[in-house]
Short mmCIF file of C-alpha atoms in Angstrom, two decimals:
data_model
loop_
_atom_site.label_atom_id
_atom_site.label_comp_id
_atom_site.label_asym_id
_atom_site.label_seq_id
_atom_site.Cartn_x
_atom_site.Cartn_y
_atom_site.Cartn_z
CA MET O 1 0.01 0.22 -0.25
CA LYS O 2 2.67 2.51 0.67
CA LYS O 3 4.49 1.75 -2.62
CA TYR O 4 1.54 2.60 -4.22
CA LEU O 5 1.07 6.08 -1.95
CA GLY O 6 4.41 6.78 -3.07
CA THR O 7 3.80 5.86 -6.76
CA ALA O 8 0.67 8.20 -6.76
CA ILE O 9 2.07 10.92 -5.19
CA CYS O 10 5.06 10.97 -7.30
CA LEU O 11 2.69 10.75 -10.16
CA ILE O 12 0.75 13.83 -9.08
CA TYR O 13 3.65 15.85 -8.29
CA SER O 14 4.94 15.32 -11.79
CA LEU O 15 1.94 16.39 -13.48
CA ILE O 16 1.83 19.55 -11.80
CA LYS O 17 5.30 20.39 -12.36
CA PHE O 18 5.43 19.68 -15.96
CA SER O 19 2.24 21.26 -16.81
CA GLY O 20 3.69 24.30 -15.25
CA MET O 21 7.23 23.64 -17.09
CA LYS O 22 5.20 23.28 -20.38
CA LEU O 23 2.90 26.43 -19.64
CA LEU O 24 6.56 28.46 -19.15
CA LEU O 25 8.13 26.50 -22.00
CA VAL O 26 5.56 26.07 -24.48
CA LYS O 27 7.86 25.05 -27.41
CA SER O 28 10.72 23.63 -25.25
CA PHE O 29 9.14 20.97 -23.09
CA LYS O 30 7.06 17.53 -24.67
CA PHE O 31 5.83 15.37 -22.04
CA THR O 32 2.93 12.86 -22.01
CA LEU O 33 0.56 13.10 -18.76
CA LEU O 34 1.71 9.34 -17.22
CA ASN O 35 5.47 9.69 -15.72
CA ILE O 36 6.49 9.07 -12.15
CA VAL O 37 8.98 11.23 -11.12
CA SER O 38 10.40 11.89 -7.75
CA PRO O 39 9.89 15.32 -6.10
CA LEU O 40 13.70 15.32 -5.65
CA THR O 41 14.60 15.31 -9.08
CA GLU O 42 15.82 18.53 -11.20
CA VAL O 43 14.61 19.45 -14.74
CA GLU O 44 16.50 22.45 -16.54
CA ILE O 45 15.82 23.62 -19.82
CA GLY O 46 18.08 25.91 -21.47
CA ARG O 47 16.88 28.88 -23.98
CA ASN O 48 16.15 27.63 -27.20
CA ALA O 49 16.69 24.27 -26.02
CA THR O 50 13.82 21.37 -26.22
CA LEU O 51 13.58 18.56 -24.27
CA THR O 52 11.03 15.59 -25.21
CA PHE O 53 9.91 12.99 -22.57
CA GLY O 54 7.88 10.10 -23.84
CA LYS O 55 5.09 7.98 -21.73
CA MET O 56 5.85 6.44 -18.49
CA ILE O 57 9.38 8.11 -18.05
CA ARG O 58 10.21 7.26 -14.49
CA LEU O 59 12.93 9.43 -12.76
CA LYS O 60 14.29 8.41 -9.32
CA SER O 61 15.33 11.08 -6.80
CA GLY O 62 18.45 12.75 -7.28
CA SER O 63 18.43 12.48 -11.04
CA LYS O 64 18.97 15.50 -13.00
CA VAL O 65 18.26 16.30 -16.49
CA ARG O 66 19.80 19.65 -18.07
CA VAL O 67 19.69 20.72 -21.64
CA ARG O 68 21.48 23.71 -22.47
CA ALA O 69 20.86 26.58 -24.35
CA GLY O 70 20.43 25.28 -27.97
CA ALA O 71 20.55 21.64 -27.19
CA HIS O 72 18.10 18.90 -27.29
CA VAL O 73 17.11 15.73 -25.27
CA GLU O 74 14.72 13.15 -26.58
CA ILE O 75 13.70 10.51 -23.42
CA GLY O 76 11.53 7.33 -25.08
CA ALA O 77 8.40 5.37 -23.92
CA ASN O 78 8.95 3.48 -20.40
CA THR O 79 12.58 4.65 -19.68
CA PHE O 80 13.79 4.56 -16.09
CA LEU O 81 16.92 6.32 -14.22
CA ASN O 82 17.43 5.35 -11.14
CA HIS O 83 18.84 7.07 -8.44
CA GLY O 84 21.41 10.05 -9.10
CA CYS O 85 21.58 9.34 -12.88
CA MET O 86 22.23 12.35 -14.52
CA ILE O 87 21.93 14.16 -18.44
CA ILE O 88 23.94 17.02 -19.48
CA SER O 89 23.53 18.21 -23.20
CA HIS O 90 24.85 20.76 -24.73
CA GLU O 91 24.13 19.52 -28.45
CA SER O 92 21.98 16.65 -28.43
CA ILE O 93 21.35 13.23 -26.42
CA TYR O 94 18.55 10.69 -27.59
CA ILE O 95 17.59 7.66 -25.35
CA GLY O 96 15.67 5.15 -26.66
CA GLN O 97 12.55 3.27 -25.46
CA GLU O 98 12.37 0.47 -22.17
CA VAL O 99 16.11 1.57 -21.21
CA GLN O 100 16.77 1.18 -18.15
CA LEU O 101 19.73 3.13 -16.20
CA GLY O 102 20.81 1.92 -12.90
CA PRO O 103 21.88 4.18 -10.08
CA ASN O 104 24.28 7.05 -10.48
CA VAL O 105 24.70 6.75 -14.47
CA LEU O 106 26.12 9.88 -16.04
CA ILE O 107 25.42 10.90 -19.53
CA TYR O 108 27.17 13.59 -21.24
CA ASP O 109 27.46 14.80 -24.98
CA HIS O 110 30.45 17.37 -24.71
CA ASP O 111 34.30 17.93 -22.79
CA HIS O 112 35.43 20.89 -21.56
CA ASP O 113 37.56 22.24 -24.22
CA PHE O 114 40.93 23.08 -21.83
CA ARG O 115 42.77 23.85 -24.76
CA SER O 116 40.83 27.09 -25.71
CA GLU O 117 42.29 30.63 -25.27
CA ASP O 118 41.05 31.11 -21.55
CA GLY O 119 41.15 27.61 -20.32
CA LEU O 120 38.69 26.19 -18.32
CA LYS O 121 37.31 29.36 -16.97
CA GLY O 122 36.23 29.95 -20.56
CA LEU O 123 33.76 27.06 -20.67
CA LYS O 124 34.13 26.40 -23.90
CA TYR O 125 32.91 23.04 -24.76
CA LYS O 126 33.66 20.32 -27.49
CA THR O 127 30.56 18.44 -28.44
CA SER O 128 29.12 15.63 -30.02
CA PRO O 129 25.70 13.56 -30.25
CA VAL O 130 25.45 10.57 -28.18
CA GLU O 131 22.42 8.22 -29.03
CA ILE O 132 21.44 5.06 -27.01
CA GLY O 133 18.96 2.21 -28.69
CA ASN O 134 16.18 0.76 -27.58
CA ASN O 135 15.90 -1.84 -24.77
CA VAL O 136 19.51 -0.97 -23.34
CA TRP O 137 20.01 -1.41 -19.82
CA VAL O 138 23.07 0.53 -18.48
CA GLY O 139 24.42 -0.86 -14.93
CA ALA O 140 25.38 1.45 -11.82
CA ASN O 141 28.36 4.20 -12.16
CA THR O 142 28.60 4.09 -16.06
CA VAL O 143 29.72 7.18 -17.35
CA ILE O 144 28.62 7.17 -21.10
CA LEU O 145 30.73 10.27 -22.89
CA ARG O 146 29.81 12.54 -26.37
CA GLY O 147 29.77 10.86 -29.50
CA THR O 148 29.06 7.64 -28.37
CA LYS O 149 26.17 5.44 -30.34
CA ILE O 150 24.89 2.35 -28.40
CA GLY O 151 22.71 0.25 -30.42
CA ASP O 152 19.57 -1.21 -29.37
CA ASN O 153 19.16 -4.38 -26.92
CA CYS O 154 22.77 -3.73 -25.20
CA VAL O 155 23.76 -4.35 -21.61
CA ILE O 156 26.58 -2.27 -20.38
CA GLY O 157 28.26 -3.35 -17.06
CA ALA O 158 28.41 -1.59 -13.88
CA GLY O 159 31.74 1.12 -13.58
CA SER O 160 32.02 1.16 -17.55
CA ILE O 161 33.25 4.55 -18.80
CA ILE O 162 31.86 4.22 -22.43
CA LYS O 163 32.82 6.01 -25.62
CA GLY O 164 32.70 5.16 -29.09
CA GLN O 165 30.13 2.68 -31.21
CA TYR O 166 28.78 -0.08 -30.00
CA PRO O 167 26.76 -2.52 -32.03
CA PRO O 168 23.53 -3.74 -31.43
CA ASN O 169 22.57 -7.10 -29.46
CA THR O 170 26.43 -6.87 -27.50
CA ILE O 171 27.11 -6.74 -24.07
CA ILE O 172 29.83 -4.27 -22.70
CA VAL O 173 31.83 -5.00 -19.91
CA GLN O 174 35.39 -3.40 -18.66
CA LYS O 175 37.49 -5.80 -17.29
CA ARG O 176 39.19 -4.11 -14.40
CA GLU O 177 42.18 -6.22 -12.38
CA THR O 178 43.10 -5.74 -8.68
CA GLU O 179 46.99 -6.32 -8.32
CA ILE O 180 47.91 -6.85 -4.29
CA ILE O 181 51.60 -5.50 -3.53
CA GLU O 182 52.73 -6.99 0.09
CA TYR O 183 55.13 -4.38 1.80
CA LYS O 184 56.67 -4.30 5.03
#
């Protein structure tokens, strides 16, 4: 019973929050009525940016979606962002349908351009779109970097750092070795 009450509260909260955002950002924000969003999530949309949510998006507490000026983010139907996930776009991030993001997954379509004339304080970025296909499962604490394209039906192991092209129907695991060194 407690679970259903919490879900109902999140559903009502997201309806109120997203309806208010839609009133303020008429063309920039698209969503359906059935989304379940924790009150502890953050959604920011910059000037001339767009954010599109499909049906039944679920965002757990601590999740952040930030769409910077001129950027575009689209999240497909039945997609789940677990606690602490962060999506920050300066260009374009597309997440397909039925995608499951484990806790603390980070998705960035940009890097700081530290070689710019002003260095890091100049806030210049190198950007490249990120695409995540349908039915993808991303394990906890994974970082997905700019220029990444993940095909449909992929599984990404926890703690991975992902950059590049990954074909559909693959399991992506980054192996780590632990070395134990004795000392006196």
